[in-house]
CSV table of C-alpha atoms in Angstrom, one decimal:
chain,number,residue,atom,x,y,z
A,1,MET,CA,55.2,-6.6,41.8
A,2,THR,CA,57.8,-7.2,39.1
A,3,PRO,CA,57.8,-10.3,37.0
A,4,ILE,CA,60.8,-11.5,39.0
A,5,THR,CA,59.3,-11.1,42.4
A,6,SER,CA,55.9,-12.4,41.4
A,7,SER,CA,57.1,-16.0,41.7
A,8,THR,CA,59.1,-17.5,44.7
A,9,ARG,CA,60.9,-20.0,42.5
A,10,ARG,CA,61.8,-17.3,40.0
A,11,LEU,CA,63.0,-15.0,42.8
A,12,ALA,CA,65.2,-17.7,44.3
A,13,ALA,CA,66.8,-18.4,40.9
A,14,TYR,CA,67.3,-14.7,40.3
A,15,VAL,CA,69.0,-14.2,43.7
A,16,GLY,CA,71.1,-17.3,43.1
A,17,VAL,CA,72.4,-15.8,39.8
A,18,TRP,CA,73.4,-12.6,41.5
A,19,LEU,CA,75.1,-14.5,44.3
A,20,ILE,CA,77.2,-16.3,41.7
A,21,GLY,CA,78.0,-12.9,40.2
A,22,GLY,CA,79.0,-11.8,43.7
A,23,CYS,CA,81.4,-14.7,44.1
A,24,ALA,CA,82.9,-13.8,40.7
A,25,LEU,CA,83.4,-10.2,41.8
A,26,ALA,CA,85.0,-11.3,45.1
A,27,GLY,CA,87.4,-13.4,43.0
A,28,VAL,CA,88.3,-10.4,40.9
A,29,PHE,CA,89.1,-8.4,44.1
A,30,VAL,CA,91.3,-11.3,45.4
A,31,ASN,CA,93.2,-11.7,42.1
A,32,ALA,CA,93.8,-7.9,42.0
A,33,GLU,CA,95.1,-8.1,45.6
A,34,LEU,CA,92.5,-5.6,46.8
A,35,ALA,CA,91.2,-7.9,49.5
A,36,GLN,CA,91.4,-11.4,51.1
A,37,TRP,CA,88.7,-13.9,50.4
A,38,GLN,CA,86.7,-13.4,53.6
A,39,PRO,CA,86.3,-9.6,53.4
A,40,ALA,CA,85.9,-9.8,49.6
A,41,LEU,CA,83.0,-12.2,50.0
A,42,VAL,CA,81.5,-10.1,52.8
A,43,PHE,CA,81.6,-7.1,50.5
A,44,ALA,CA,80.6,-8.6,47.2
A,45,LEU,CA,77.8,-11.0,48.0
A,46,PRO,CA,75.4,-8.4,49.7
A,47,MET,CA,76.3,-5.7,47.1
A,48,ALA,CA,75.6,-8.1,44.2
A,49,VAL,CA,72.2,-9.1,45.6
A,50,PHE,CA,71.4,-5.4,46.3
A,51,LEU,CA,72.4,-4.5,42.7
A,52,GLY,CA,70.1,-7.3,41.5
A,53,PHE,CA,67.1,-5.7,43.2
A,54,VAL,CA,68.1,-2.3,42.0
A,55,ALA,CA,68.2,-3.7,38.4
A,56,ALA,CA,64.8,-5.3,39.0
A,57,SER,CA,63.3,-1.9,39.6
A,58,ALA,CA,63.9,-1.2,35.9
A,59,TYR,CA,60.5,-2.8,35.4
A,60,TYR,CA,58.7,0.1,37.0
A,61,VAL,CA,60.7,2.6,34.9
A,62,CYS,CA,59.7,0.8,31.7
A,63,ARG,CA,56.1,0.4,32.7
A,64,SER,CA,55.7,4.1,33.6
A,65,VAL,CA,56.9,5.1,30.2
A,66,VAL,CA,55.3,2.7,27.7
A,67,LEU,CA,57.4,1.9,24.7
A,68,THR,CA,54.7,2.7,22.2
A,69,GLN,CA,54.1,6.2,23.7
A,70,ARG,CA,57.7,7.5,23.8
A,71,GLY,CA,60.1,8.7,21.2
A,72,GLY,CA,63.8,8.0,20.8
A,73,PHE,CA,65.0,11.1,22.5
A,74,GLN,CA,62.7,10.5,25.5
A,75,THR,CA,64.0,6.9,25.7
A,76,VAL,CA,67.6,8.0,25.7
A,77,VAL,CA,66.9,10.6,28.4
A,78,VAL,CA,64.9,8.3,30.7
A,79,PHE,CA,67.1,5.3,30.3
A,80,GLY,CA,70.3,7.3,30.7
A,81,ALA,CA,69.1,9.2,33.8
A,82,SER,CA,67.7,6.1,35.5
A,83,SER,CA,70.9,4.1,34.8
A,84,ALA,CA,73.1,6.9,36.2
A,85,LEU,CA,70.9,7.3,39.3
A,86,ALA,CA,70.8,3.5,39.9
A,87,ALA,CA,74.6,3.3,39.5
A,88,LEU,CA,75.1,6.2,41.9
A,89,LEU,CA,72.8,4.7,44.5
A,90,TRP,CA,74.7,1.4,44.3
A,91,ALA,CA,78.1,3.2,44.5
A,92,LEU,CA,76.9,5.0,47.7
A,93,MET,CA,75.8,1.7,49.2
A,94,CYS,CA,79.1,0.1,48.3
A,95,HIS,CA,81.0,2.9,50.0
A,96,GLY,CA,78.9,2.7,53.1
A,97,TRP,CA,79.0,-1.1,53.3
A,98,ASN,CA,82.8,-1.2,52.6
A,99,THR,CA,83.3,0.7,55.9
A,100,PHE,CA,80.5,-0.6,57.9
A,101,GLY,CA,81.1,-4.2,56.9
A,102,ALA,CA,84.7,-3.9,57.9
A,103,SER,CA,83.6,-2.8,61.4
A,104,LEU,CA,81.2,-5.8,61.7
A,105,LEU,CA,84.0,-8.1,60.5
A,106,ALA,CA,86.4,-6.7,63.1
A,107,LEU,CA,83.8,-7.2,65.9
A,108,ALA,CA,83.2,-10.7,64.7
A,109,GLY,CA,87.0,-11.3,64.7
A,110,ALA,CA,87.4,-9.9,68.2
A,111,ALA,CA,84.7,-12.2,69.5
A,112,SER,CA,86.2,-15.3,67.9
A,113,PRO,CA,88.4,-17.6,70.1
A,114,SER,CA,91.5,-16.7,68.0
A,115,GLY,CA,91.0,-13.0,68.6
A,116,VAL,CA,92.2,-12.2,65.1
A,117,THR,CA,90.9,-8.9,63.8
A,118,PRO,CA,91.3,-7.4,60.3
A,119,SER,CA,93.9,-4.7,60.1
A,120,SER,CA,92.1,-2.6,57.4
A,121,ALA,CA,89.3,-0.1,58.0
A,122,VAL,CA,87.6,-1.2,54.8
A,123,LEU,CA,86.7,-4.6,53.4
A,124,VAL,CA,88.1,-4.0,49.9
A,125,ALA,CA,90.7,-1.5,48.9
A,126,MET,CA,88.9,0.8,46.5
A,127,PRO,CA,91.2,3.0,44.3
A,128,ARG,CA,89.5,5.6,42.2
A,129,THR,CA,89.9,3.6,39.0
A,130,VAL,CA,88.2,0.6,40.5
A,131,ALA,CA,85.4,2.7,41.9
A,132,ILE,CA,84.7,4.3,38.5
A,133,LEU,CA,84.8,0.9,36.9
A,134,LEU,CA,82.3,-0.5,39.3
A,135,LEU,CA,80.1,2.6,38.7
A,136,LEU,CA,80.2,2.0,35.0
A,137,VAL,CA,79.5,-1.7,35.3
A,138,ALA,CA,76.5,-1.0,37.6
A,139,GLY,CA,75.1,1.6,35.1
A,140,GLY,CA,75.6,-0.8,32.2
A,141,LEU,CA,73.9,-3.7,34.0
A,142,TYR,CA,71.0,-1.4,34.9
A,143,LEU,CA,70.7,-0.3,31.3
A,144,ILE,CA,70.7,-4.0,30.1
A,145,SER,CA,67.9,-4.6,32.7
A,146,LEU,CA,66.0,-1.7,31.2
A,147,LEU,CA,66.2,-3.1,27.7
A,148,ILE,CA,65.2,-6.6,28.9
A,149,HIS,CA,62.2,-5.3,30.8
A,150,ASP,CA,61.3,-3.2,27.8
A,151,ILE,CA,61.2,-6.2,25.6
A,152,TRP,CA,59.4,-8.2,28.3
A,153,LEU,CA,56.6,-5.5,28.6
A,154,ALA,CA,56.4,-5.2,24.8
A,155,ALA,CA,55.9,-8.9,24.5
A,156,ASP,CA,53.3,-8.8,27.2
A,157,GLN,CA,51.4,-6.0,25.4
A,158,LEU,CA,51.7,-8.0,22.2
A,159,ARG,CA,50.3,-11.1,23.8
A,160,ALA,CA,47.5,-9.1,25.4
A,161,ALA,CA,46.7,-7.4,22.0
A,162,GLN,CA,46.6,-10.8,20.4
A,163,GLY,CA,44.4,-12.2,23.1
A,164,ARG,CA,41.9,-9.3,22.6
A,165,GLU,CA,42.0,-9.8,18.9
A,166,ALA,CA,41.4,-13.5,19.3
A,167,ARG,CA,38.4,-12.8,21.6
A,168,SER,CA,37.1,-10.3,19.2
A,169,LEU,CA,37.4,-12.7,16.3
A,170,LEU,CA,35.7,-15.4,18.3
A,171,GLN,CA,32.8,-13.1,19.2
A,172,ALA,CA,32.5,-12.0,15.6
A,173,ARG,CA,32.6,-15.6,14.4
A,174,ASP,CA,30.0,-16.7,16.9
A,175,ALA,CA,27.8,-13.8,15.9
A,176,GLN,CA,28.2,-14.7,12.2
A,177,VAL,CA,27.5,-18.3,12.8
A,178,GLN,CA,24.4,-17.5,14.8
A,179,MET,CA,23.2,-15.3,12.0
A,180,LEU,CA,24.0,-17.8,9.2
A,181,ARG,CA,22.5,-20.8,10.9
A,182,THR,CA,19.2,-19.1,11.7
A,183,GLN,CA,18.6,-17.9,8.1
A,184,ILE,CA,15.7,-20.3,7.4
A,185,ASN,CA,13.9,-19.3,4.3
A,186,PRO,CA,10.6,-17.6,5.4
A,187,HIS,CA,9.0,-18.6,2.1
A,188,PHE,CA,8.9,-22.2,3.4
A,189,LEU,CA,6.7,-21.1,6.3
A,190,PHE,CA,4.6,-18.9,4.2
A,191,ASN,CA,4.1,-21.5,1.5
A,192,SER,CA,3.3,-24.1,4.1
A,193,LEU,CA,0.7,-22.0,5.8
A,194,ASN,CA,-0.9,-21.2,2.4
A,195,SER,CA,-1.0,-24.9,1.6
A,196,ILE,CA,-2.6,-25.7,5.0
A,197,SER,CA,-5.2,-23.0,4.3
A,198,ALA,CA,-6.0,-24.4,0.9
A,199,LEU,CA,-6.1,-28.0,2.2
A,200,THR,CA,-8.5,-27.1,5.0
A,201,SER,CA,-11.5,-27.0,2.7
A,202,GLN,CA,-10.2,-29.8,0.3
A,203,ASP,CA,-8.5,-32.4,2.5
A,204,ALA,CA,-8.8,-31.8,6.2
A,205,VAL,CA,-6.8,-34.9,7.0
A,206,ALA,CA,-3.8,-33.7,4.9
A,207,ALA,CA,-4.1,-30.2,6.4
A,208,ARG,CA,-3.9,-31.7,9.9
A,209,ALA,CA,-1.0,-33.9,9.0
A,210,MET,CA,0.8,-31.0,7.4
A,211,THR,CA,0.2,-28.8,10.5
A,212,LEU,CA,1.6,-31.5,12.8
A,213,GLU,CA,4.7,-32.0,10.6
A,214,LEU,CA,5.3,-28.3,10.4
A,215,ALA,CA,5.0,-28.0,14.2
A,216,ALA,CA,7.4,-30.9,14.7
A,217,PHE,CA,9.8,-29.3,12.3
A,218,PHE,CA,9.9,-25.9,14.0
A,219,ARG,CA,9.9,-27.5,17.5
A,220,GLN,CA,13.0,-29.5,16.6
A,221,THR,CA,14.5,-26.4,14.9
A,222,LEU,CA,14.2,-24.5,18.1
A,223,ALA,CA,15.8,-27.4,20.1
A,224,VAL,CA,18.9,-27.5,17.9
A,225,ALA,CA,19.3,-23.8,17.0
A,226,GLU,CA,21.3,-23.0,20.2
A,227,LYS,CA,23.6,-26.0,19.8
A,228,GLU,CA,27.0,-25.7,18.2
A,229,CYS,CA,27.0,-29.2,16.8
A,230,ILE,CA,24.4,-32.0,16.5
A,231,ALA,CA,24.7,-35.6,15.3
A,232,LEU,CA,24.0,-36.1,11.6
A,233,ALA,CA,21.1,-38.5,12.6
A,234,ASP,CA,19.4,-35.6,14.4
A,235,GLU,CA,19.9,-33.3,11.4
A,236,VAL,CA,18.4,-36.0,9.1
A,237,ALA,CA,15.4,-36.4,11.5
A,238,LEU,CA,14.8,-32.7,11.2
A,239,CYS,CA,15.0,-32.9,7.4
A,240,GLU,CA,12.5,-35.7,7.5
A,241,HIS,CA,9.9,-33.4,9.1
A,242,PHE,CA,10.7,-30.8,6.5
A,243,LEU,CA,10.4,-33.2,3.6
A,244,ALA,CA,7.1,-34.6,5.0
A,245,VAL,CA,5.7,-31.1,4.8
A,246,GLU,CA,7.0,-30.6,1.3
A,247,LYS,CA,5.6,-34.0,0.2
A,248,ILE,CA,2.1,-33.0,1.3
A,249,ARG,CA,2.5,-29.7,-0.7
A,250,PHE,CA,3.8,-31.3,-3.9
A,251,GLY,CA,2.3,-34.7,-3.6
A,252,HIS,CA,3.7,-37.4,-5.9
A,253,LYS,CA,5.9,-34.9,-7.6
A,254,LEU,CA,8.4,-35.1,-4.8
A,255,ARG,CA,10.3,-38.3,-4.0
A,256,THR,CA,13.3,-38.7,-1.8
A,257,ASP,CA,16.0,-41.2,-1.3
A,258,ILE,CA,18.1,-40.8,1.9
A,259,THR,CA,20.9,-43.2,2.7
A,260,VAL,CA,23.1,-42.6,5.7
A,261,SER,CA,25.7,-45.1,6.9
A,262,PRO,CA,25.8,-46.0,10.6
A,263,ALA,CA,29.2,-44.4,11.1
A,264,ALA,CA,28.0,-41.1,9.4
A,265,ASN,CA,24.9,-41.0,11.7
A,266,ALA,CA,27.2,-40.3,14.7
A,267,VAL,CA,29.3,-37.5,13.1
A,268,LEU,CA,28.7,-34.1,14.6
A,269,ILE,CA,27.8,-31.3,12.2
A,270,PRO,CA,26.6,-27.7,12.5
A,271,PRO,CA,22.8,-27.7,13.0
A,272,MET,CA,20.5,-26.6,10.1
A,273,LEU,CA,23.2,-27.5,7.6
A,274,LEU,CA,21.4,-30.0,5.3
A,275,GLN,CA,17.8,-28.6,5.5
A,276,PRO,CA,18.6,-25.5,3.5
A,277,CYS,CA,20.4,-27.7,0.9
A,278,LEU,CA,17.3,-29.9,0.5
A,279,GLU,CA,15.1,-26.8,0.4
A,280,ASN,CA,17.3,-25.4,-2.4
A,281,ALA,CA,16.9,-28.8,-4.3
A,282,ILE,CA,13.1,-28.6,-4.1
A,283,LYS,CA,12.7,-24.9,-4.7
A,284,HIS,CA,15.0,-24.6,-7.7
A,285,GLY,CA,14.8,-28.2,-9.0
A,286,VAL,CA,11.8,-30.5,-8.4
A,287,ARG,CA,9.3,-27.6,-8.1
A,288,HIS,CA,9.8,-26.5,-11.8
A,289,LEU,CA,9.5,-30.0,-13.3
A,290,VAL,CA,6.0,-31.1,-14.4
A,291,GLY,CA,6.6,-34.7,-13.5
A,292,GLY,CA,8.6,-33.9,-10.4
A,293,GLY,CA,11.7,-35.8,-9.4
A,294,CYS,CA,13.7,-37.6,-6.7
A,295,VAL,CA,16.0,-35.7,-4.3
A,296,THR,CA,18.8,-38.0,-3.1
A,297,LEU,CA,20.9,-37.6,0.0
A,298,HIS,CA,23.8,-40.0,0.6
A,299,ALA,CA,26.2,-39.7,3.6
A,300,PHE,CA,29.1,-41.9,4.5
A,301,VAL,CA,32.5,-41.8,6.3
A,302,GLN,CA,35.8,-42.5,4.7
A,303,GLU,CA,39.2,-42.0,6.2
A,304,HIS,CA,38.1,-39.6,9.0
A,305,TRP,CA,36.1,-37.5,6.6
A,306,LEU,CA,32.3,-37.2,6.3
A,307,TYR,CA,31.0,-37.1,2.7
A,308,VAL,CA,27.5,-35.8,2.0
A,309,ALA,CA,26.1,-35.8,-1.5
A,310,ILE,CA,22.7,-34.2,-2.5
A,311,ASP,CA,21.4,-34.6,-6.0
A,312,ASN,CA,18.2,-33.3,-7.6
A,313,PRO,CA,16.8,-33.1,-11.1
A,314,VAL,CA,16.5,-29.6,-12.8
A,315,ASP,CA,14.7,-28.2,-15.8
A,316,PRO,CA,17.1,-28.5,-18.7
A,317,ASP,CA,15.6,-25.3,-20.2
A,318,ALA,CA,16.1,-23.3,-17.0
A,319,ALA,CA,19.0,-20.7,-16.8
A,320,PRO,CA,22.1,-22.4,-15.4
A,321,GLY,CA,22.6,-19.7,-12.7
A,322,ILE,CA,19.2,-20.2,-11.1
A,323,GLY,CA,19.3,-21.9,-7.7
A,324,THR,CA,23.0,-21.5,-6.9
A,325,GLY,CA,23.1,-18.1,-5.3
A,326,THR,CA,22.7,-16.7,-1.8
A,327,GLY,CA,21.4,-19.8,0.0
A,328,LEU,CA,24.3,-22.1,-0.8
A,329,ALA,CA,26.8,-19.3,-0.6
A,330,ASN,CA,25.7,-18.6,3.0
A,331,ILE,CA,26.1,-22.3,3.9
A,332,LYS,CA,29.6,-22.4,2.3
A,333,LYS,CA,30.5,-19.2,4.2
A,334,ARG,CA,29.3,-20.7,7.4
A,335,LEU,CA,31.4,-23.9,6.9
A,336,GLY,CA,34.4,-21.7,6.2
A,337,THR,CA,33.9,-19.8,9.4
A,338,LEU,CA,33.6,-22.9,11.5
A,339,TYR,CA,36.1,-25.2,9.8
A,340,GLY,CA,38.4,-23.0,7.8
A,341,GLU,CA,40.2,-24.9,5.0
A,342,ARG,CA,39.3,-28.3,6.6
A,343,ALA,CA,35.8,-28.2,5.1
A,344,ARG,CA,34.9,-28.3,1.4
A,345,MET,CA,31.6,-27.6,-0.3
A,346,GLY,CA,31.0,-27.5,-4.0
A,347,TRP,CA,28.2,-27.9,-6.5
A,348,THR,CA,27.9,-28.7,-10.2
A,349,ARG,CA,25.1,-27.9,-12.6
A,350,HIS,CA,24.6,-30.6,-15.2
A,351,PRO,CA,22.0,-30.2,-18.1
A,352,ASP,CA,19.3,-32.1,-16.3
A,353,ARG,CA,20.5,-32.3,-12.6
A,354,PHE,CA,22.2,-30.4,-9.9
A,355,ALA,CA,24.8,-32.1,-7.7
A,356,LEU,CA,26.0,-30.8,-4.3
A,357,GLU,CA,28.9,-32.2,-2.2
A,358,ILE,CA,30.0,-31.4,1.3
A,359,VAL,CA,33.1,-32.8,2.9
A,360,LEU,CA,33.7,-32.3,6.7
A,361,PRO,CA,36.3,-33.6,9.2
A,362,THR,CA,34.7,-36.2,11.4
A,363,GLN,CA,33.9,-35.2,15.0
A,364,PHE,CA,32.1,-37.4,17.5
A,365,ALA,CA,30.5,-36.7,20.8
A,366,PRO,CA,32.8,-37.6,23.8
């Protein structure tokens, strides 16, 4: 089925255009004194519609020889031969209908009350020059139809290719996001289990509490890992379990200050976004300080943007590059994959502290 015949409305409009063309052709015959209006219309209207369907068959010619798989010479040969064949077919139909239509018109005139019958054996007088001109016009119209269908098919192929590319990019993005958001540092689990093992003989109550917090953390991690977005409040609750485990490990060395505005709590963010940032703050900051320090997390909404700031102390004598590598780079890459240029993540190393900022567009659950 061609693009024209695939829709009833489109087909009706297409036939209407060719009928208008048939009326124009009949007017040309009348002005050239080749026929009267009645026989001119009887000839031109059916032949115009027939030429329209012949021109529509160009779709199959273009589809059988794909544009990207043929050369210039092949295009010229195929288009030229098919145009000549279509014009010849239409000319033969015109010749036959010119005689047969006159007979039908004569019979209709004989059956009418007036008894008037046409005196000519043909509908339209057809000198050789007129016949050749009609043949050329038909061939030209078919050639134009070929070019239009060629462009149409090329556009369809381009849209299909773009659709396949978009689906491939989406699948690749989903795979990348899935990989990045499940990159939980295994050292956290190993260190937690080692701490539980050590606490078992020294402080059974602390070991039990650490086990429960660790179980709650991983239970909630599994619950959110398959979701595309979760509320910031759920992410903070997950981080609270993580920090509870770390506070048992580090004792009074680790202090936290978490402040989240009510509006920020409802903002949707990718799961497991803040936990790696807090882990980075502890692993590369508080852990190396004898007296420990306070990790702060502040989140608020301003003008349709979510601002998250994480700050932690660092050892002034430590190398500036420590703690700003793969983990944070993976988070930044994940945000770029999900939000593009709408998200921003940056960090600054000061002499005695490390500051991290994340800015995301606000999204809320429907």
